[in-house]
C-alpha cells in the first residue's frame, strides 16, 4: 500500500512503479488459486508498464519488467491452457535485453534473463548467466536476494539440488 500511495503521489517515478510491481509479483506466489495469481500478475504488469513509460532508460525498471512478465508467463501456464504464456515470455526476454542494453553486465538484469532462459529451457545459457550474476552480487545489496533466488532456481532446474539449497539459503538470509 505504501508503494501504491507513493506511486500515486509521484506517477513519473519509474523506480517506484518497479518496486510496486516487484512486491506484487512476489506476493502473487501467496495466492491460493490460479485465477487469483493471474489477477495479481495483471496488477503487477500494469504497475511495471507504467514504470517503463515513466523511466524508459532505467535498467532497474526493465530488469523488474523481465521478472514481472516471466512470472506472468508462469501464471498463465498454471491456469487452464497456456493462454498468453508465449506473449509474456517474449515480453520478458525483450525487457531483459533492454535492461542489459542500458546497463551491460548488470547482475540483476542478468539474473532475471537467466530466469527467463530457464522457462524457455535454455539450461546451459541460464546457468552461465546465473553464475555470472551471483559472482557480481553484493550480499549487502537487498536486490542480491533476487539474484541468489534465481541462481537457486537455475541450479535446481539443472539438477544441482544441494547447490540450489545453498543459494536459496543465501537469498533467505538477505531477505
Tab-separated table of C-alpha atoms in Angstrom:
chain	number	residue	atom	x	y	z
A	1	UNK	CA	0.000	0.000	0.000
A	2	UNK	CA	2.864	2.344	0.774
A	3	UNK	CA	4.313	1.889	-2.722
A	4	UNK	CA	0.860	2.339	-4.264
A	5	UNK	CA	0.463	5.617	-2.395
A	6	UNK	CA	3.978	6.741	-3.286
A	7	UNK	CA	3.470	5.910	-6.957
A	8	UNK	CA	0.186	7.820	-6.930
A	9	UNK	CA	1.984	10.841	-5.482
A	10	UNK	CA	4.884	10.528	-7.942
A	11	UNK	CA	3.430	8.926	-11.091
A	12	UNK	CA	6.520	9.900	-13.074
A	13	UNK	CA	8.857	7.925	-10.814
A	14	UNK	CA	9.510	4.710	-12.717
A	15	UNK	CA	11.505	3.169	-9.901
A	16	UNK	CA	8.530	3.402	-7.515
A	17	UNK	CA	6.338	1.647	-10.056
A	18	UNK	CA	9.017	-1.027	-10.462
A	19	UNK	CA	9.270	-1.535	-6.690
A	20	UNK	CA	5.489	-1.888	-6.503
A	21	UNK	CA	5.483	-4.390	-9.380
A	22	UNK	CA	8.265	-6.424	-7.740
A	23	UNK	CA	6.324	-6.679	-4.482
A	24	UNK	CA	3.127	-7.560	-6.343
A	25	UNK	CA	4.970	-10.247	-8.282
A	26	UNK	CA	6.461	-11.933	-5.237
A	27	UNK	CA	3.200	-11.680	-3.300
A	28	UNK	CA	1.369	-13.417	-6.157
A	29	UNK	CA	3.016	-16.651	-5.004
A	30	UNK	CA	0.857	-16.435	-1.868
A	31	UNK	CA	-2.376	-16.594	-3.854
A	32	UNK	CA	-4.324	-19.807	-3.395
A	33	UNK	CA	-5.866	-20.134	-6.845
A	34	UNK	CA	-4.544	-19.759	-10.360
A	35	UNK	CA	-7.141	-17.078	-11.089
A	36	UNK	CA	-6.065	-15.022	-8.067
A	37	UNK	CA	-2.454	-15.337	-9.160
A	38	UNK	CA	-3.280	-14.254	-12.698
A	39	UNK	CA	-5.181	-11.229	-11.341
A	40	UNK	CA	-2.246	-10.276	-9.099
A	41	UNK	CA	0.124	-10.564	-12.041
A	42	UNK	CA	-2.174	-8.368	-14.153
A	43	UNK	CA	-1.815	-5.669	-11.468
A	44	UNK	CA	1.965	-6.134	-11.472
A	45	UNK	CA	2.073	-5.807	-15.271
A	46	UNK	CA	0.034	-2.616	-15.076
A	47	UNK	CA	2.444	-1.176	-12.499
A	48	UNK	CA	5.608	-2.123	-14.368
A	49	UNK	CA	4.231	-0.869	-17.674
A	50	UNK	CA	3.615	2.499	-16.021
A	51	UNK	CA	7.168	2.358	-14.673
A	52	UNK	CA	8.576	1.625	-18.124
A	53	UNK	CA	6.652	4.565	-19.573
A	54	UNK	CA	7.948	6.843	-16.819
A	55	UNK	CA	11.571	5.650	-16.995
A	56	UNK	CA	12.335	4.275	-20.467
A	57	UNK	CA	16.086	4.460	-19.861
A	58	UNK	CA	16.366	2.896	-16.405
A	59	UNK	CA	17.870	-0.586	-16.334
A	60	UNK	CA	16.320	-1.456	-12.960
A	61	UNK	CA	12.814	-0.844	-14.301
A	62	UNK	CA	13.360	-3.125	-17.273
A	63	UNK	CA	15.013	-5.803	-15.140
A	64	UNK	CA	11.903	-5.841	-12.956
A	65	UNK	CA	9.761	-5.854	-16.098
A	66	UNK	CA	11.525	-9.072	-17.115
A	67	UNK	CA	10.661	-10.581	-13.714
A	68	UNK	CA	7.022	-9.498	-13.913
A	69	UNK	CA	6.440	-10.796	-17.419
A	70	UNK	CA	8.307	-14.049	-16.743
A	71	UNK	CA	6.163	-14.755	-13.692
A	72	UNK	CA	3.100	-13.747	-15.710
A	73	UNK	CA	4.018	-16.474	-18.190
A	74	UNK	CA	4.235	-18.977	-15.336
A	75	UNK	CA	0.858	-17.827	-14.006
A	76	UNK	CA	-0.634	-18.444	-17.444
A	77	UNK	CA	0.921	-21.887	-17.555
A	78	UNK	CA	-0.555	-22.813	-14.154
A	79	UNK	CA	-4.006	-21.848	-15.369
A	80	UNK	CA	-6.134	-23.712	-17.862
A	81	UNK	CA	-4.134	-23.953	-21.070
A	82	UNK	CA	-1.160	-21.761	-21.835
A	83	UNK	CA	-3.127	-18.597	-22.675
A	84	UNK	CA	-0.712	-15.732	-23.228
A	85	UNK	CA	2.378	-17.582	-21.997
A	86	UNK	CA	4.361	-17.121	-25.215
A	87	UNK	CA	3.490	-13.440	-25.428
A	88	UNK	CA	4.606	-12.875	-21.834
A	89	UNK	CA	7.876	-14.781	-22.291
A	90	UNK	CA	8.639	-12.716	-25.387
A	91	UNK	CA	7.979	-9.519	-23.421
A	92	UNK	CA	10.191	-10.772	-20.563
A	93	UNK	CA	13.034	-11.529	-22.938
A	94	UNK	CA	12.690	-8.110	-24.597
A	95	UNK	CA	12.692	-6.394	-21.196
A	96	UNK	CA	15.842	-8.201	-20.100
A	97	UNK	CA	17.524	-7.312	-23.388
A	98	UNK	CA	16.541	-3.654	-22.892
A	99	UNK	CA	17.874	-3.653	-19.316
A	100	UNK	CA	21.176	-5.148	-20.462
A	101	UNK	CA	21.432	-2.663	-23.336
A	102	UNK	CA	21.060	0.190	-20.866
A	103	UNK	CA	23.446	-1.366	-18.310
A	104	UNK	CA	25.577	-4.115	-19.876
A	105	UNK	CA	26.510	-6.824	-17.393
A	106	UNK	CA	24.092	-5.616	-14.707
A	107	UNK	CA	23.797	-8.561	-12.287
A	108	UNK	CA	20.083	-8.085	-11.535
A	109	UNK	CA	19.119	-7.856	-15.202
A	110	UNK	CA	21.378	-10.814	-15.999
A	111	UNK	CA	19.773	-12.892	-13.241
A	112	UNK	CA	16.265	-12.176	-14.485
A	113	UNK	CA	17.356	-13.026	-18.026
A	114	UNK	CA	18.584	-16.353	-16.644
A	115	UNK	CA	15.145	-16.930	-15.127
A	116	UNK	CA	13.524	-16.270	-18.491
A	117	UNK	CA	16.010	-18.595	-20.170
A	118	UNK	CA	15.166	-21.381	-17.696
A	119	UNK	CA	11.490	-21.017	-18.573
A	120	UNK	CA	12.450	-21.320	-22.233
A	121	UNK	CA	14.512	-24.426	-21.380
A	122	UNK	CA	17.846	-22.807	-22.250
A	123	UNK	CA	19.505	-24.546	-19.311
A	124	UNK	CA	23.177	-24.049	-20.173
A	125	UNK	CA	22.790	-20.374	-21.057
A	126	UNK	CA	20.748	-19.764	-17.894
A	127	UNK	CA	23.413	-21.437	-15.761
A	128	UNK	CA	26.160	-19.263	-17.269
A	129	UNK	CA	24.107	-16.110	-16.717
A	130	UNK	CA	23.101	-17.014	-13.154
A	131	UNK	CA	26.692	-17.863	-12.186
A	132	UNK	CA	27.873	-14.569	-13.652
A	133	UNK	CA	25.202	-12.583	-11.802
A	134	UNK	CA	25.863	-14.360	-8.493
A	135	UNK	CA	29.581	-13.710	-8.889
A	136	UNK	CA	28.885	-9.970	-9.077
A	137	UNK	CA	26.192	-9.870	-6.395
A	138	UNK	CA	26.889	-7.839	-3.286
A	139	UNK	CA	25.238	-9.543	-0.280
A	140	UNK	CA	24.781	-6.078	1.269
A	141	UNK	CA	22.509	-5.105	-1.631
A	142	UNK	CA	18.895	-6.106	-0.881
A	143	UNK	CA	18.361	-6.960	-4.565
A	144	UNK	CA	21.014	-9.639	-4.320
A	145	UNK	CA	18.211	-11.724	-2.785
A	146	UNK	CA	16.667	-11.836	-6.248
A	147	UNK	CA	19.991	-12.839	-7.781
A	148	UNK	CA	20.587	-15.706	-5.356
A	149	UNK	CA	16.947	-16.863	-5.633
A	150	UNK	CA	17.289	-17.030	-9.400
A	151	UNK	CA	20.643	-18.798	-9.117
A	152	UNK	CA	18.978	-21.377	-6.861
A	153	UNK	CA	16.157	-21.815	-9.365
A	154	UNK	CA	18.603	-22.291	-12.228
A	155	UNK	CA	20.683	-24.795	-10.262
A	156	UNK	CA	17.544	-26.697	-9.264
A	157	UNK	CA	16.404	-26.860	-12.887
A	158	UNK	CA	19.845	-28.188	-13.809
A	159	UNK	CA	19.543	-30.965	-11.196
A	160	UNK	CA	22.103	-29.452	-8.805
A	161	UNK	CA	19.872	-29.659	-5.756
A	162	UNK	CA	22.409	-29.258	-2.944
A	163	UNK	CA	23.928	-26.197	-4.580
A	164	UNK	CA	20.418	-24.823	-5.180
A	165	UNK	CA	19.598	-25.140	-1.479
A	166	UNK	CA	22.716	-23.121	-0.611
A	167	UNK	CA	21.627	-20.319	-2.949
A	168	UNK	CA	18.074	-20.346	-1.595
A	169	UNK	CA	19.503	-20.059	1.914
A	170	UNK	CA	21.633	-17.114	0.834
A	171	UNK	CA	18.553	-15.448	-0.638
A	172	UNK	CA	16.576	-16.094	2.554
A	173	UNK	CA	19.338	-14.645	4.743
A	174	UNK	CA	19.465	-11.489	2.649
A	175	UNK	CA	15.699	-11.210	2.623
